[in-house]
XYZ file of C-alpha atoms in Angstrom:
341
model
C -15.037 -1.721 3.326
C -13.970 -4.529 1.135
C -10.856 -5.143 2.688
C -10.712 -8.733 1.674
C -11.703 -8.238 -2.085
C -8.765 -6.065 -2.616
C -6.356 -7.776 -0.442
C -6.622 -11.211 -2.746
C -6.099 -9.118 -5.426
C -2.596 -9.305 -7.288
C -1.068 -6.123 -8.361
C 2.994 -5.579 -8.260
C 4.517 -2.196 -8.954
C 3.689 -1.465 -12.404
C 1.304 -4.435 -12.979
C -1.541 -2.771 -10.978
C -4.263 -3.615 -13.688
C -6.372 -6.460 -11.415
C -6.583 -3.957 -8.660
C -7.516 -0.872 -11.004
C -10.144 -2.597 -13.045
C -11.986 -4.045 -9.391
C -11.776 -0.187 -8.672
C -13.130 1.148 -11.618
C -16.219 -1.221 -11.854
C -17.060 -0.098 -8.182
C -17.384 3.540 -9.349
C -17.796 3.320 -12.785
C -21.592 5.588 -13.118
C -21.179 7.171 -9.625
C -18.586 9.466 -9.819
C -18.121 12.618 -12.159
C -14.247 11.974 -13.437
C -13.146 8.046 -14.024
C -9.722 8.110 -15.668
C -6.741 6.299 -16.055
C -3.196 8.071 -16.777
C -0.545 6.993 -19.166
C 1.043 5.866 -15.979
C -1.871 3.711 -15.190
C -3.182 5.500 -11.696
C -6.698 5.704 -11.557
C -7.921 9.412 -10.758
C -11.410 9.584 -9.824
C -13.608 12.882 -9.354
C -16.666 13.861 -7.643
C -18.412 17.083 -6.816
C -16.247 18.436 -9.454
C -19.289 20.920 -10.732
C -18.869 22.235 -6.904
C -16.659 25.783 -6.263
C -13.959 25.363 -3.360
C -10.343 24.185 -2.584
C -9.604 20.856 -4.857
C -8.449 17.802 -2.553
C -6.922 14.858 -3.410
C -6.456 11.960 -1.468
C -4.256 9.067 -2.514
C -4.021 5.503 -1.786
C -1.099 3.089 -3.875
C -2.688 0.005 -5.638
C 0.355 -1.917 -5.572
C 1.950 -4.190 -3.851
C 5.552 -5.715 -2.829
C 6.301 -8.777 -4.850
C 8.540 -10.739 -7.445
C 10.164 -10.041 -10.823
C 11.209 -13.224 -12.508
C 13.942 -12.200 -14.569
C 15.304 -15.712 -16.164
C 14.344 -19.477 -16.256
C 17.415 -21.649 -15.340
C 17.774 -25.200 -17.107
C 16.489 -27.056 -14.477
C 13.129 -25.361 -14.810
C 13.904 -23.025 -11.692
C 12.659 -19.100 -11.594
C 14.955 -16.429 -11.082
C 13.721 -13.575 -9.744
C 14.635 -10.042 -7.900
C 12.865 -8.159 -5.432
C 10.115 -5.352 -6.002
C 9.795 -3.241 -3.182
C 11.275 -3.598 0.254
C 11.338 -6.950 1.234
C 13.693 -8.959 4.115
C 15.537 -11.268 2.476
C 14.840 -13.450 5.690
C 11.224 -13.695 4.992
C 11.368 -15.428 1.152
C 11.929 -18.843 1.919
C 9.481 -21.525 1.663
C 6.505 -18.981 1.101
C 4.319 -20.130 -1.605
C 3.692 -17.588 -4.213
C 1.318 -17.130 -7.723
C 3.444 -16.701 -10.516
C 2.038 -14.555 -13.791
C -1.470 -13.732 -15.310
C -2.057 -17.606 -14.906
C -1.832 -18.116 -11.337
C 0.898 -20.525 -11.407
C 1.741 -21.902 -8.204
C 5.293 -21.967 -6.644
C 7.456 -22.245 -3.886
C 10.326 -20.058 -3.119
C 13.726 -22.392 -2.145
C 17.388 -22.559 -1.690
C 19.662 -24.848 -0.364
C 18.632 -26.975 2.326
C 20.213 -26.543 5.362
C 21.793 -30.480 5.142
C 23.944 -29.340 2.695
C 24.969 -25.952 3.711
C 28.504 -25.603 5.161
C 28.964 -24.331 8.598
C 30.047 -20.537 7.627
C 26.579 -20.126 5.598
C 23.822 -22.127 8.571
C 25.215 -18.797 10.360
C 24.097 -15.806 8.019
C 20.525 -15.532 6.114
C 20.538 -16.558 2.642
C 20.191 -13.707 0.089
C 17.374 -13.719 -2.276
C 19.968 -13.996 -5.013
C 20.872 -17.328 -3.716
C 17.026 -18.615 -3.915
C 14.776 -19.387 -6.809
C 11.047 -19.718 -7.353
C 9.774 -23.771 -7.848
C 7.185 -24.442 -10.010
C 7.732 -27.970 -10.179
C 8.581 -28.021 -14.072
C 11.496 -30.661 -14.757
C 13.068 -28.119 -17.106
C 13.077 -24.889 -18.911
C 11.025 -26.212 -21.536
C 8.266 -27.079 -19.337
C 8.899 -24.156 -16.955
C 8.574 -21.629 -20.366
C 4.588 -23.168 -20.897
C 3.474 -21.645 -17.994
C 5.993 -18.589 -17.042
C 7.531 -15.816 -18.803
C 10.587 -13.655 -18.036
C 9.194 -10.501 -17.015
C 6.323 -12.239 -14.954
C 5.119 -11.168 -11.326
C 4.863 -12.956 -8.087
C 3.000 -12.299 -5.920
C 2.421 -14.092 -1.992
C -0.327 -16.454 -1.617
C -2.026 -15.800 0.812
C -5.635 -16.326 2.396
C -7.812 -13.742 4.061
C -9.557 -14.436 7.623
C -10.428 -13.776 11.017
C -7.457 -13.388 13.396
C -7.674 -13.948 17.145
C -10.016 -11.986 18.484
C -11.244 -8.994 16.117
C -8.441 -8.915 13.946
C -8.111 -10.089 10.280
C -4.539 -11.378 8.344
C -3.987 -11.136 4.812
C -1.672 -10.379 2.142
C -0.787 -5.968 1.180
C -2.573 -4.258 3.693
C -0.045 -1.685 2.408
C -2.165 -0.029 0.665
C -4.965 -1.997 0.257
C -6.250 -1.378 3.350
C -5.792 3.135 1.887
C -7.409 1.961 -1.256
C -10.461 0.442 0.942
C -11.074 3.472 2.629
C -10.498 5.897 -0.561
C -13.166 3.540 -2.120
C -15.553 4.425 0.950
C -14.871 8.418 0.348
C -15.497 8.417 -2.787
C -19.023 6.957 -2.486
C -19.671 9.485 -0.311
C -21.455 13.395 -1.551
C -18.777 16.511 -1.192
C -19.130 20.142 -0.560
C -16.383 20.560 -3.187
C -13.986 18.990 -5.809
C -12.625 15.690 -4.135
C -10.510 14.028 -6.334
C -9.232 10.687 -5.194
C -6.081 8.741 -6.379
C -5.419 5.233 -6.368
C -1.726 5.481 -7.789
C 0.768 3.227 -8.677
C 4.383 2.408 -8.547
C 4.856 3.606 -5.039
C 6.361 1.095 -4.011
C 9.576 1.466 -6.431
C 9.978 5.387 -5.830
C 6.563 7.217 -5.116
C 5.989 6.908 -9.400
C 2.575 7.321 -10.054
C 1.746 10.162 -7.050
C 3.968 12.249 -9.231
C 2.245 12.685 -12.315
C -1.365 12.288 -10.683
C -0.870 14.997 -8.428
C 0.709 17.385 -11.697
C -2.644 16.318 -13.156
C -5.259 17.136 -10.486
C -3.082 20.125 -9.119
C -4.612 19.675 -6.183
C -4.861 22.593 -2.787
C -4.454 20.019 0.097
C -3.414 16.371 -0.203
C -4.370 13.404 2.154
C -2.583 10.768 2.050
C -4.135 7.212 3.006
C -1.417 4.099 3.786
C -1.165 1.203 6.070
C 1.839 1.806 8.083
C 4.254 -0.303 10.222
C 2.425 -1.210 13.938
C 6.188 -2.257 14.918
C 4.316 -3.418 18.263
C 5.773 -6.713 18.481
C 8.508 -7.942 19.046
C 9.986 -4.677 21.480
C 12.725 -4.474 23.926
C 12.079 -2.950 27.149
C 11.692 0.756 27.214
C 11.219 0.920 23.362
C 8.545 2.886 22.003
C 6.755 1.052 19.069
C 6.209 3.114 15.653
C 2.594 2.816 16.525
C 0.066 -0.034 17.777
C -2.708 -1.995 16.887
C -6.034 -1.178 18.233
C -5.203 2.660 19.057
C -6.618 4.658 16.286
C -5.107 5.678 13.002
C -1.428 7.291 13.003
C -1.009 10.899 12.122
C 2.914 11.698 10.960
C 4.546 14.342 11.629
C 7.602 13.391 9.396
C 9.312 10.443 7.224
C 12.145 10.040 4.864
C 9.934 11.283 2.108
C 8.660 14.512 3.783
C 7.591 16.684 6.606
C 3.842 16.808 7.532
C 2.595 20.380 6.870
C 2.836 21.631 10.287
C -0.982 23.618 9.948
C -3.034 20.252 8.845
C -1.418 18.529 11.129
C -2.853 20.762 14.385
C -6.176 20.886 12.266
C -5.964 17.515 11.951
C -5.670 16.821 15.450
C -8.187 18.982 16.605
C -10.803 16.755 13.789
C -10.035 13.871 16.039
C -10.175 15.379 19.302
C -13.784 17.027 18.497
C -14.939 13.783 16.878
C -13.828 11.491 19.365
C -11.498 9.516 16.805
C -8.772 7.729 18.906
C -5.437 8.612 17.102
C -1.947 7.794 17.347
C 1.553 9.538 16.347
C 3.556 7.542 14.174
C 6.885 7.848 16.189
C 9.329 6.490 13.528
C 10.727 8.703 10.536
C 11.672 5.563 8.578
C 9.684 5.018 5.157
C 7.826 7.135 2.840
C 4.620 7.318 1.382
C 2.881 9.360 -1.856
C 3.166 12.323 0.215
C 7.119 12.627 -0.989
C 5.969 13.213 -4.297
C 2.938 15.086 -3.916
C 3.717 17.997 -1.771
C 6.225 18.762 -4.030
C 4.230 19.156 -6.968
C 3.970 22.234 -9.213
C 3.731 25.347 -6.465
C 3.857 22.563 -3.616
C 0.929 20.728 -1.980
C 0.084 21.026 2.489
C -0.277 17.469 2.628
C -0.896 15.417 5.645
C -0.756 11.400 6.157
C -3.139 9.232 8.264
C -2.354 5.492 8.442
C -3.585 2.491 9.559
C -1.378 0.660 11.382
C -0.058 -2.869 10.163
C 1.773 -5.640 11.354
C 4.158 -7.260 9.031
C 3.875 -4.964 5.954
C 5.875 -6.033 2.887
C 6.009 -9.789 4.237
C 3.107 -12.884 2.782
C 1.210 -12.153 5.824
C -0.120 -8.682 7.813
C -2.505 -8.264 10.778
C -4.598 -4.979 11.221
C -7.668 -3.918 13.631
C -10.671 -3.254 11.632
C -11.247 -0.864 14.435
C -8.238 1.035 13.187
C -9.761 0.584 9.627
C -12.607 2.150 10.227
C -11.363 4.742 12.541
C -9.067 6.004 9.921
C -12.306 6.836 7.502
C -14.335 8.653 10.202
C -11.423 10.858 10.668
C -10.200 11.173 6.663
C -13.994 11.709 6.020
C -14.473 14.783 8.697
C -10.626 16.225 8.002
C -11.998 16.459 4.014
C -15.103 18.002 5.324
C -13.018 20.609 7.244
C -10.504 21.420 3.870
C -13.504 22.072 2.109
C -14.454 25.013 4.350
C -10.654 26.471 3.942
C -9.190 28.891 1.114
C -7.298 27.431 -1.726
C -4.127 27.199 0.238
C -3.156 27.073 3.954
């Protein structure tokens, strides 16, 4: 499902372009709507000559990262965070600054010269800076800009025994199976959404949902598998290797209570392993869209990740493609339903 095309690609809230234009050329002359907005999501239509309910399903191009936001004498890059990232996972992790690639390093004090009081806390990202290697600004300035992304660098492979690592499998690993759907036929209009911006607020879902006005909304995102490390007793958010997660509720928005039991009963009569993500934490598109215009039933199905919005995440392709047999017969089932539920 081209997983690890669109993982190596670089795309930061609101610097999505790499990501859309890979999309685009995949569907450019097979679909019936190809569009970007003035917010740069890519909407894409099919079946759209076809009479029935209009669904949309969404998947976020972009991607935690960097904002360099000043170049210090020394040649060092100052940056801030885009998205939600631990502080405790910056240092050391080699990173690709701007449209040329440049390498770097993100550092901070070494620990020989840190006084006792500070060995004892985690240093804050303001207290670290990205290393390019430049000797000073005026070398730094040839190859970076203020306003420049960063993004992890990261390479794509085989993990262990079945499972692949790589870098944003939140949402690349949505956007690979919205790519699948849509090169699929449909009994009605199926709109599908890569937006962008979620990361910084749930941005782009908003006006791409006003656009399509859409009857039912499915949400595709990879979602914490908080599997490891766990105390005794605790129930992880959801697990690798058990299906794709169905939500029932998140800081963004409920579930609609109806899809969700129709959604179940998909999986149960295809014989899709599924999973409930147990945690309310986070948010995904769904926040924005089911509040759009009258309001949208939307549902969520995830696939679960380790390590989302760190250099380095670990999914089941299992999961993967689990998550596309049951998006693919839930669509098939909206299709057959009124305009609203």
């Amino acid at each position: 499902m081209r997983l690890e095309d669109l993982s190596l690609l670089r795309g930061v809230s609101g610097q999505e372009d790499e990501v859309r234009r890979y999309l685009a050329e995949r569907l450019r002359g097979k679909v019936d709507l190809l569009e970007k907005d003035a917010l740069g999501n890519l909407i894409v239509g099919v079946g759209l000559h076809k009479k029935g309910p209009r669904v949309m399903a969404a998947a976020h191009m972009d991607e935690v990262g960097l904002l360099i936001h000043s170049i210090e004498e020394n040649g060092l890059l100052r940056f801030r965070k885009v998205g939600g990232i631990d502080d405790r996972i910056l240092l050391s992790k080699p990173v690709l600054v701007g449209p040329d690639r440049v390498p770097g390093v993100i550092g901070a004090k070494p620990i020989h010269l840190q006084e006792p009081g500070e060995r004892e806390k985690a240093v804050s990202w303001r207290d670290m800076a990205v290393d390019i290697g430049a000797k000073d600004k005026a070398e730094a300035e040839k190859y970076v800009q203020v306003g420049h992304m960063a993004t992890f660098l990261t390479e794509f492979g085989p993990f262990g025994e079945g499972r692949v690592k790589g870098k944003a499998f939140d949402d690349r690993a949505g956007c690979a199976v919205l790519l699948s759907l849509l090169e699929e036929e449909w009994d009605g209009p199926f709109f599908g959404v890569f937006t962008v911006q979620e990361e910084i607020g749930l941005r782009g879902a908003r006006t791409a949902a006003y656009r399509v006005d859409p009857h039912y909304a499915v949400v595709l995102e990879g979602t914490p598998a908080a599997d490891i490390p766990r105390k005794e007793g605790e129930t992880p958010s959801t697990e690798l290797g058990e299906g794709p997660a169905i939500s029932f509720m998140d800081r963004s928005s409920i579930a609609h209570p109806g899809l969700v039991k129709e959604l179940i009963q998909v999986a149960e009569r295809e014989g899709i392993p599924w999973q409930w993500r147990r945690t309310q934490g986070g948010g995904n598109d769904a926040g924005a869209i089911h509040l759009t215009r009258r309001g949208v039933p939307s549902v969520s199905i995830s696939v679960p990740c380790r390590y989302i919005h760190t250099p380095v995440s670990v999914l089941d392709p299992e999961d993967l493609w689990n998550t596309a047999r049951l998006a693919r017969a839930f669509i098939r089932e909206l299709f057959k339903k009124g305009d609203r539920s």
